[in-house]
Coordinates of C-alpha atoms (C1' of nucleotides) in Angstrom, one line a residue:
Chain A
M1 CA 203.6 157.4 132.5
C2 CA 204.9 154.3 132.0
G3 CA 206.3 154.7 128.5
P4 CA 207.0 152.0 126.2
M5 CA 208.4 148.2 127.3
I6 CA 209.1 144.5 127.0
L7 CA 205.5 143.0 128.0
S8 CA 202.2 144.8 127.4
M9 CA 200.0 146.4 129.9
T10 CA 198.1 143.4 130.0
A11 CA 200.7 140.7 130.3
E12 CA 202.0 143.0 133.0
Y13 CA 199.0 143.1 135.0
A14 CA 198.4 139.4 134.1
L15 CA 201.3 138.3 136.0
R16 CA 200.6 140.5 139.2
A17 CA 197.1 139.3 139.6
M18 CA 198.5 135.8 139.2
A19 CA 201.3 136.0 141.3
E20 CA 199.1 138.3 144.1
I21 CA 197.0 135.2 143.7
A22 CA 199.0 132.6 143.8
A23 CA 200.8 134.8 147.5
R24 CA 197.7 134.8 149.1
G25 CA 198.0 130.9 149.5
P26 CA 195.0 128.1 148.3
D27 CA 192.9 128.5 151.1
D28 CA 190.2 130.5 149.9
P29 CA 188.9 132.6 146.9
V30 CA 190.3 136.0 145.7
R31 CA 188.0 138.7 144.7
A32 CA 188.9 140.5 141.5
K33 CA 188.1 143.6 143.4
D34 CA 190.5 142.9 146.3
L35 CA 193.3 142.1 143.6
S36 CA 192.6 145.3 141.9
E37 CA 193.8 147.2 144.8
T38 CA 196.4 145.4 145.9
A39 CA 197.8 144.4 142.3
G40 CA 197.3 147.9 141.1
V41 CA 194.9 147.2 138.1
P42 CA 192.0 148.6 137.0
P43 CA 189.2 146.8 138.2
S44 CA 187.0 146.2 135.2
Y45 CA 190.3 146.2 133.1
L46 CA 191.3 142.9 135.6
S47 CA 187.9 141.3 135.5
K48 CA 188.5 141.2 131.8
I49 CA 192.1 139.2 132.1
L50 CA 190.9 137.0 135.2
R51 CA 188.2 135.3 132.8
R52 CA 190.7 134.8 129.8
L53 CA 193.2 133.4 132.3
A54 CA 190.2 131.0 133.9
A55 CA 189.3 130.1 130.4
A56 CA 192.8 129.3 129.3
G57 CA 192.7 127.0 132.4
L58 CA 195.3 128.6 134.6
L59 CA 192.6 129.8 137.3
T60 CA 189.1 128.4 138.6
S61 CA 186.2 130.8 139.7
E62 CA 183.3 130.4 142.2
K63 CA 180.6 133.0 141.5
G64 CA 178.4 134.7 144.0
H65 CA 179.1 134.9 148.2
G66 CA 182.2 134.1 148.8
G67 CA 183.0 133.6 145.3
G68 CA 185.9 134.6 143.9
F69 CA 189.2 133.3 141.9
R70 CA 191.4 130.1 142.9
L71 CA 194.4 128.7 141.1
S72 CA 193.8 125.6 139.4
R73 CA 197.3 124.0 140.0
P74 CA 199.8 124.6 142.5
A75 CA 202.0 127.7 142.6
S76 CA 205.1 125.8 141.6
R77 CA 203.2 124.2 139.2
I78 CA 202.1 127.5 136.9
T79 CA 205.1 129.2 134.8
F80 CA 204.9 132.8 133.6
G81 CA 205.2 131.4 130.0
E82 CA 201.6 130.2 130.3
V83 CA 200.4 133.0 132.3
L84 CA 201.8 135.3 129.0
R85 CA 200.2 133.1 126.7
A86 CA 197.0 132.6 128.0
V87 CA 196.4 136.9 127.7
D88 CA 198.4 137.4 124.5
V89 CA 202.1 137.5 124.4
D90 CA 204.7 134.0 123.2
L91 CA 207.9 134.5 124.7
S92 CA 209.1 131.3 122.6
D93 CA 207.2 131.5 119.0
G94 CA 209.1 131.6 115.8
G95 CA 209.3 134.6 113.8
C96 CA 213.0 136.0 113.2
V97 CA 213.6 139.8 113.4
F98 CA 214.7 140.4 110.2
G99 CA 213.1 137.0 108.4
W100 CA 210.0 138.8 107.2
G101 CA 210.6 136.1 104.3
A102 CA 211.7 133.1 105.1
C103 CA 214.2 132.3 107.4
D104 CA 215.7 129.3 109.0
A105 CA 219.0 127.7 110.5
Q106 CA 219.6 126.6 106.7
L107 CA 219.1 130.5 105.1
P108 CA 219.4 132.3 108.1
C109 CA 218.4 136.0 108.1
L110 CA 221.2 139.2 109.2
L111 CA 220.0 138.9 112.7
H112 CA 219.4 135.6 112.8
P113 CA 221.8 134.3 115.2
A114 CA 221.7 137.2 117.7
W115 CA 218.0 136.8 117.5
A116 CA 218.1 133.6 118.0
E117 CA 220.0 134.2 121.5
L118 CA 217.5 136.1 122.7
K119 CA 214.7 133.8 122.2
A120 CA 216.6 131.6 123.6
S121 CA 216.7 133.1 126.9
L122 CA 213.4 134.4 127.3
S123 CA 212.0 131.2 126.6
A124 CA 214.0 129.6 129.0
W125 CA 212.9 132.4 131.9
A126 CA 209.6 132.0 130.8
T127 CA 209.6 128.2 131.4
R128 CA 212.1 128.4 134.3
S129 CA 210.1 130.7 136.3
T130 CA 206.7 129.7 138.2
L131 CA 204.5 131.4 140.0
A132 CA 206.2 129.4 142.9
H133 CA 209.2 132.4 143.2
A134 CA 206.1 135.0 143.5
T135 CA 205.2 133.6 147.0
S136 CA 208.3 132.9 148.0
G137 CA 208.9 136.8 147.5
A138 CA 205.7 137.5 149.3
A139 CA 207.2 136.4 152.2
A140 CA 210.6 137.6 152.0
V141 CA 208.5 140.9 151.6
K142 CA 206.2 140.3 154.6
H143 CA 209.6 139.4 157.1
F144 CA 210.8 142.8 156.0
R145 CA 207.6 144.8 156.8
R146 CA 207.8 143.4 160.4
A147 CA 211.4 144.0 160.8
L148 CA 210.6 147.8 159.8
R149 CA 207.8 147.6 162.5
Q150 CA 209.7 146.8 165.2
A151 CA 212.8 149.2 164.5
A152 CA 210.0 151.7 164.4
Q153 CA 208.4 150.7 167.9
R154 CA 211.9 150.9 169.5
P155 CA 212.7 154.1 170.4
A156 CA 215.3 156.1 168.5
R157 CA 218.7 156.9 170.4
Chain B
M1 CA 199.3 139.0 111.3
C2 CA 202.1 139.3 113.5
G3 CA 200.4 139.1 116.5
P4 CA 201.6 140.6 119.6
M5 CA 205.4 140.2 120.2
I6 CA 208.2 141.1 122.2
L7 CA 209.9 144.1 120.3
S8 CA 207.6 146.7 119.2
M9 CA 207.5 147.0 115.4
T10 CA 209.3 149.9 115.4
A11 CA 212.0 148.7 117.1
E12 CA 212.1 145.8 114.8
Y13 CA 212.1 147.6 112.0
A14 CA 215.4 149.7 112.6
L15 CA 217.1 146.3 113.9
R16 CA 216.2 145.4 110.6
A17 CA 217.8 148.6 109.0
M18 CA 220.3 149.0 110.8
A19 CA 221.6 145.4 110.1
E20 CA 221.1 145.9 106.4
I21 CA 222.6 149.3 106.5
A22 CA 225.7 147.4 108.0
A23 CA 225.3 144.5 105.8
R24 CA 226.5 146.5 102.8
G25 CA 229.7 147.9 104.0
P26 CA 230.6 151.9 104.4
D27 CA 231.5 152.5 100.6
D28 CA 228.2 154.8 99.5
P29 CA 225.3 155.7 101.2
V30 CA 221.6 153.2 101.1
R31 CA 218.5 154.9 100.1
A32 CA 215.8 154.8 101.8
K33 CA 214.0 153.6 99.4
D34 CA 216.0 150.4 98.6
L35 CA 216.1 149.4 102.5
S36 CA 212.3 149.6 102.8
E37 CA 212.7 146.5 100.1
T38 CA 215.1 144.9 101.2
A39 CA 214.5 145.2 105.0
G40 CA 210.5 144.3 104.7
V41 CA 209.6 148.3 106.1
P42 CA 206.8 150.6 104.7
P43 CA 208.7 152.8 102.9
S44 CA 207.4 156.3 104.4
Y45 CA 207.4 155.0 108.0
L46 CA 211.0 153.6 108.1
S47 CA 211.8 157.1 106.4
K48 CA 210.5 158.2 110.2
I49 CA 212.5 155.8 111.6
L50 CA 215.9 156.6 110.1
R51 CA 215.5 160.4 111.0
R52 CA 215.2 158.8 114.4
L53 CA 218.5 156.9 114.3
A54 CA 220.1 160.2 112.4
A55 CA 218.8 162.1 115.3
A56 CA 220.4 159.7 118.1
G57 CA 223.9 159.9 116.5
L58 CA 223.6 156.1 114.6
L59 CA 223.4 157.4 111.2
T60 CA 224.4 160.4 109.2
S61 CA 222.6 161.4 106.1
E62 CA 222.8 162.9 103.1
K63 CA 220.4 164.8 100.8
G64 CA 219.7 164.8 97.3
H65 CA 221.2 163.1 94.0
G66 CA 223.6 160.0 95.3
G67 CA 222.6 160.8 98.9
G68 CA 221.4 158.3 101.3
F69 CA 222.0 156.7 105.1
R70 CA 225.3 155.7 106.6
L71 CA 226.6 154.7 109.4
S72 CA 228.0 157.6 111.7
R73 CA 230.3 154.6 113.4
P74 CA 232.3 151.1 112.5
A75 CA 229.3 148.3 112.6
S76 CA 231.4 147.0 116.1
R77 CA 230.6 149.9 118.1
I78 CA 227.3 150.3 117.5
T79 CA 224.9 147.9 120.2
F80 CA 221.4 146.5 119.9
G81 CA 220.8 148.5 122.3
E82 CA 221.6 152.1 121.2
V83 CA 219.2 151.0 118.2
L84 CA 216.9 150.6 120.4
R85 CA 216.6 153.1 122.6
A86 CA 217.0 155.6 119.7
V87 CA 213.3 154.2 118.4
D88 CA 211.7 153.4 121.8
V89 CA 212.8 150.6 124.1
D90 CA 215.2 150.9 126.6
L91 CA 215.7 147.3 127.9
S92 CA 218.0 148.3 130.8
D93 CA 215.8 150.6 132.3
G94 CA 214.0 150.3 135.1
G95 CA 210.8 149.9 136.5
C96 CA 209.6 146.8 138.4
V97 CA 206.2 144.3 136.7
F98 CA 205.0 144.4 139.8
G99 CA 206.3 147.7 141.7
W100 CA 203.6 149.8 140.8
G101 CA 204.1 151.7 144.2
A102 CA 207.8 151.7 145.1
C103 CA 209.9 148.9 144.9
D104 CA 213.7 148.2 145.1
A105 CA 216.0 145.4 146.1
Q106 CA 215.6 146.8 149.9
L107 CA 211.5 146.5 149.5
P108 CA 210.9 143.8 146.4
C109 CA 207.9 143.5 145.3
L110 CA 206.5 140.0 144.6
L111 CA 207.9 139.3 141.3
H112 CA 211.2 141.6 142.0
P113 CA 213.6 138.3 141.7
A114 CA 211.8 136.7 138.6
W115 CA 211.8 140.1 136.7
A116 CA 215.6 141.5 137.9
E117 CA 216.6 138.1 136.3
L118 CA 214.8 139.2 132.8
K119 CA 215.8 142.4 132.6
A120 CA 220.0 141.3 133.4
S121 CA 219.5 138.9 130.8
L122 CA 217.7 141.3 128.2
S123 CA 220.2 144.1 129.0
A124 CA 223.8 141.9 128.6
W125 CA 221.8 140.6 125.0
A126 CA 221.3 144.5 124.1
T127 CA 225.1 145.2 125.5
R128 CA 226.9 142.4 124.4
S129 CA 225.5 142.8 120.0
T130 CA 226.6 144.9 117.6
L131 CA 226.0 145.4 114.0
A132 CA 229.0 143.7 113.0
H133 CA 227.0 140.4 113.9
A134 CA 224.8 140.9 111.0
T135 CA 227.3 142.0 109.3
S136 CA 229.1 138.3 109.6
G137 CA 225.2 136.9 109.1
A138 CA 225.0 138.7 105.7
A139 CA 228.5 137.0 104.5
A140 CA 227.0 133.4 105.7
V141 CA 223.8 133.9 103.6
K142 CA 226.3 135.4 101.1
H143 CA 227.9 132.2 100.9
F144 CA 225.2 129.9 101.4
R145 CA 223.1 131.3 98.6
R146 CA 225.9 130.7 96.0
A147 CA 226.4 127.5 97.3
L148 CA 222.6 127.0 96.1
R149 CA 223.5 128.2 92.9
Q150 CA 226.2 126.4 92.5
A151 CA 224.4 123.1 92.8
A152 CA 221.2 124.2 91.5
Q153 CA 224.2 124.5 88.1
R154 CA 225.1 121.1 88.3
P155 CA 223.1 118.7 86.7
A156 CA 220.5 116.0 88.7
R157 CA 221.8 112.3 88.4
Chain C
dT1 C1' 161.9 133.2 148.5
dC2 C1' 164.1 137.5 148.5
dT3 C1' 168.6 140.2 149.0
dT4 C1' 173.1 140.4 148.1
dC5 C1' 177.5 139.0 146.7
dA6 C1' 180.6 138.1 142.6
dA7 C1' 182.3 136.5 138.1
dT8 C1' 179.8 136.8 133.1
dG9 C1' 180.0 139.2 128.4
dG10 C1' 178.9 142.8 125.5
dA11 C1' 178.5 147.5 124.1
dT12 C1' 181.1 151.4 124.1
dA13 C1' 185.0 155.0 124.5
dG14 C1' 189.4 157.4 125.1
dT15 C1' 194.6 157.0 123.5
dC16 C1' 198.6 155.9 120.8
dA17 C1' 201.7 152.7 118.4
dA18 C1' 201.4 152.5 113.1
dG19 C1' 201.4 153.9 108.6
dT20 C1' 200.5 157.2 104.6
dC21 C1' 200.9 161.2 102.6
dC22 C1' 202.3 165.7 100.8
dA23 C1' 204.7 169.9 100.4
dT24 C1' 209.2 171.6 101.4
dT25 C1' 214.6 171.7 101.7
dG26 C1' 219.0 170.9 100.1
dA27 C1' 222.3 168.9 96.8
dT28 C1' 223.6 166.8 92.4
dG29 C1' 224.4 166.6 87.4
dA30 C1' 222.6 168.5 82.8
Chain D
dT1 C1' 219.8 178.1 85.6
dC2 C1' 216.7 174.5 85.8
dA3 C1' 215.2 169.7 86.6
dT4 C1' 215.9 165.3 89.1
dC5 C1' 216.4 163.0 93.5
dA6 C1' 216.4 162.1 98.4
dA7 C1' 216.3 163.7 102.8
dT8 C1' 212.7 166.3 106.7
dG9 C1' 208.5 167.7 108.8
dG10 C1' 204.5 167.8 109.8
dA11 C1' 199.2 166.8 109.3
dC12 C1' 196.7 163.0 108.8
dT13 C1' 194.2 157.8 109.1
dT14 C1' 194.0 153.5 111.0
dG15 C1' 193.6 149.5 114.1
dA16 C1' 195.0 148.0 118.4
dC17 C1' 195.1 147.9 122.7
dT18 C1' 193.6 149.6 127.2
dA19 C1' 189.5 150.9 129.7
dT20 C1' 184.9 151.7 131.3
dC21 C1' 179.7 150.5 132.3
dC22 C1' 175.9 148.2 132.7
dA23 C1' 172.7 144.3 132.2
dT24 C1' 173.2 139.4 132.8
dT25 C1' 173.6 134.8 135.7
dG26 C1' 175.0 132.1 139.7
dA27 C1' 175.5 131.5 144.2
dA28 C1' 175.6 131.7 149.2
dG29 C1' 172.2 133.8 153.5
dA30 C1' 169.0 135.4 155.7

DNA sequence: TCTTCAATGGATAGTCAAGTCCATTGATGA
DNA sequence: TCATCAATGGACTTGACTATCCATTGAAGA
C-alpha cells in the first residue's frame, strides 16, 4: 500500500509517536493505546517501539493506572536523529555506497562525492530537526481546525 | 552485516552498477559478470537489476558473444533519481510520514514541515547528481592509484 | 486486599526484499 | 551447422522486518 520508501515503517512509527507525545505537552503521560489511534500505528507493534525508545532513554514509562509514556527531556532537546537511532536507522553512520571494499577521502570510490553530499544533507537534517518542530506544527493544525469550524458555523450565502 | 540504511540494497546495487558502466566509457558493452565483480553485487541478483534498468530505458543490452550492457544515453544525462526510480525508490514522491490520513500544505500533519524539508533536499540531490559525476570520480581514482604505484616503485630512503 | 489498568517480554505468524538456480532465447564465431 | 557466450525469465529459498497474541509485572484506586 505504501510502496518502498526512505525510512522503514518502524522509523516512521517512532517519529509519529514521539511527535504526538511531544505535541500533548509534558503534563500527563500518554497511553500507548491512545497513541496507536492518533498516530495510526498498530497497537501491539507500537508497544514494542515505545519500549525501544524508552530503553534508549528518550521516553520514561509509568505502569498501571494513570500510567503511560512521557518525554524524558524537553522536546526541543530531542532530535530526529536520536529517535531514528533508537530504533534502527543511523543517518550519519559511515558506509559508502560504492565502497564495498575500503573507501575514504584518500582513495574514494566512484560514488563517493555524490554520496558524501547526500549523507551530509541527511545528517544535517537529522541533527537540526527536533520534536519541538512537531509541537509548533500541532499548534498550527489546531489553529487551522478552529478556523474551519468557525467557517462551517457561519451560514453560507 | 550492513545494518539498516537509507537506500535499499537494490537501489545501492543499481547505483553502483550504473556508475561502473558509466566509468568504463561508451566503447564496448559491459558483461554482467564483470560488473558483479567490480561492483560487488551478487551475479544473479545483479542480472535482475540490470534487466529492470534496461526495461526502464536507461540501459541497452546485447545478447551473445561480445554482448553486455551499455548506457542508452550519455552519462551526463542520466540522473541518480532516474536510476533509483527504475528500481524502486522515488525520492520525490509524495507521502507524508505523519499523514496516514489526509495531509497537505492546507492541513499539515505534525511532521509535515520537517519532512517536507528532507524530501526537498533528497529530491534536489537526486535530480542534480548524474552518472557523469561517477566517471570523473573514476578518473580521480585512476590518477590516485598511479601516484601510489609510482611512490611504491621509488625506493624508500 | 482485591480489582483494574497499563507497561513488559517473549513466542508466534505473515510479508516482502534479497538472493539463488536453471532452462530458454538470441547472437557470434568456428 | 554446431558450440559457445551472454542476456532473459521464472520458480524457488532465505531472512529480516512487520505485526499479533498472551501471560506477567507493577502501580493506583476501590
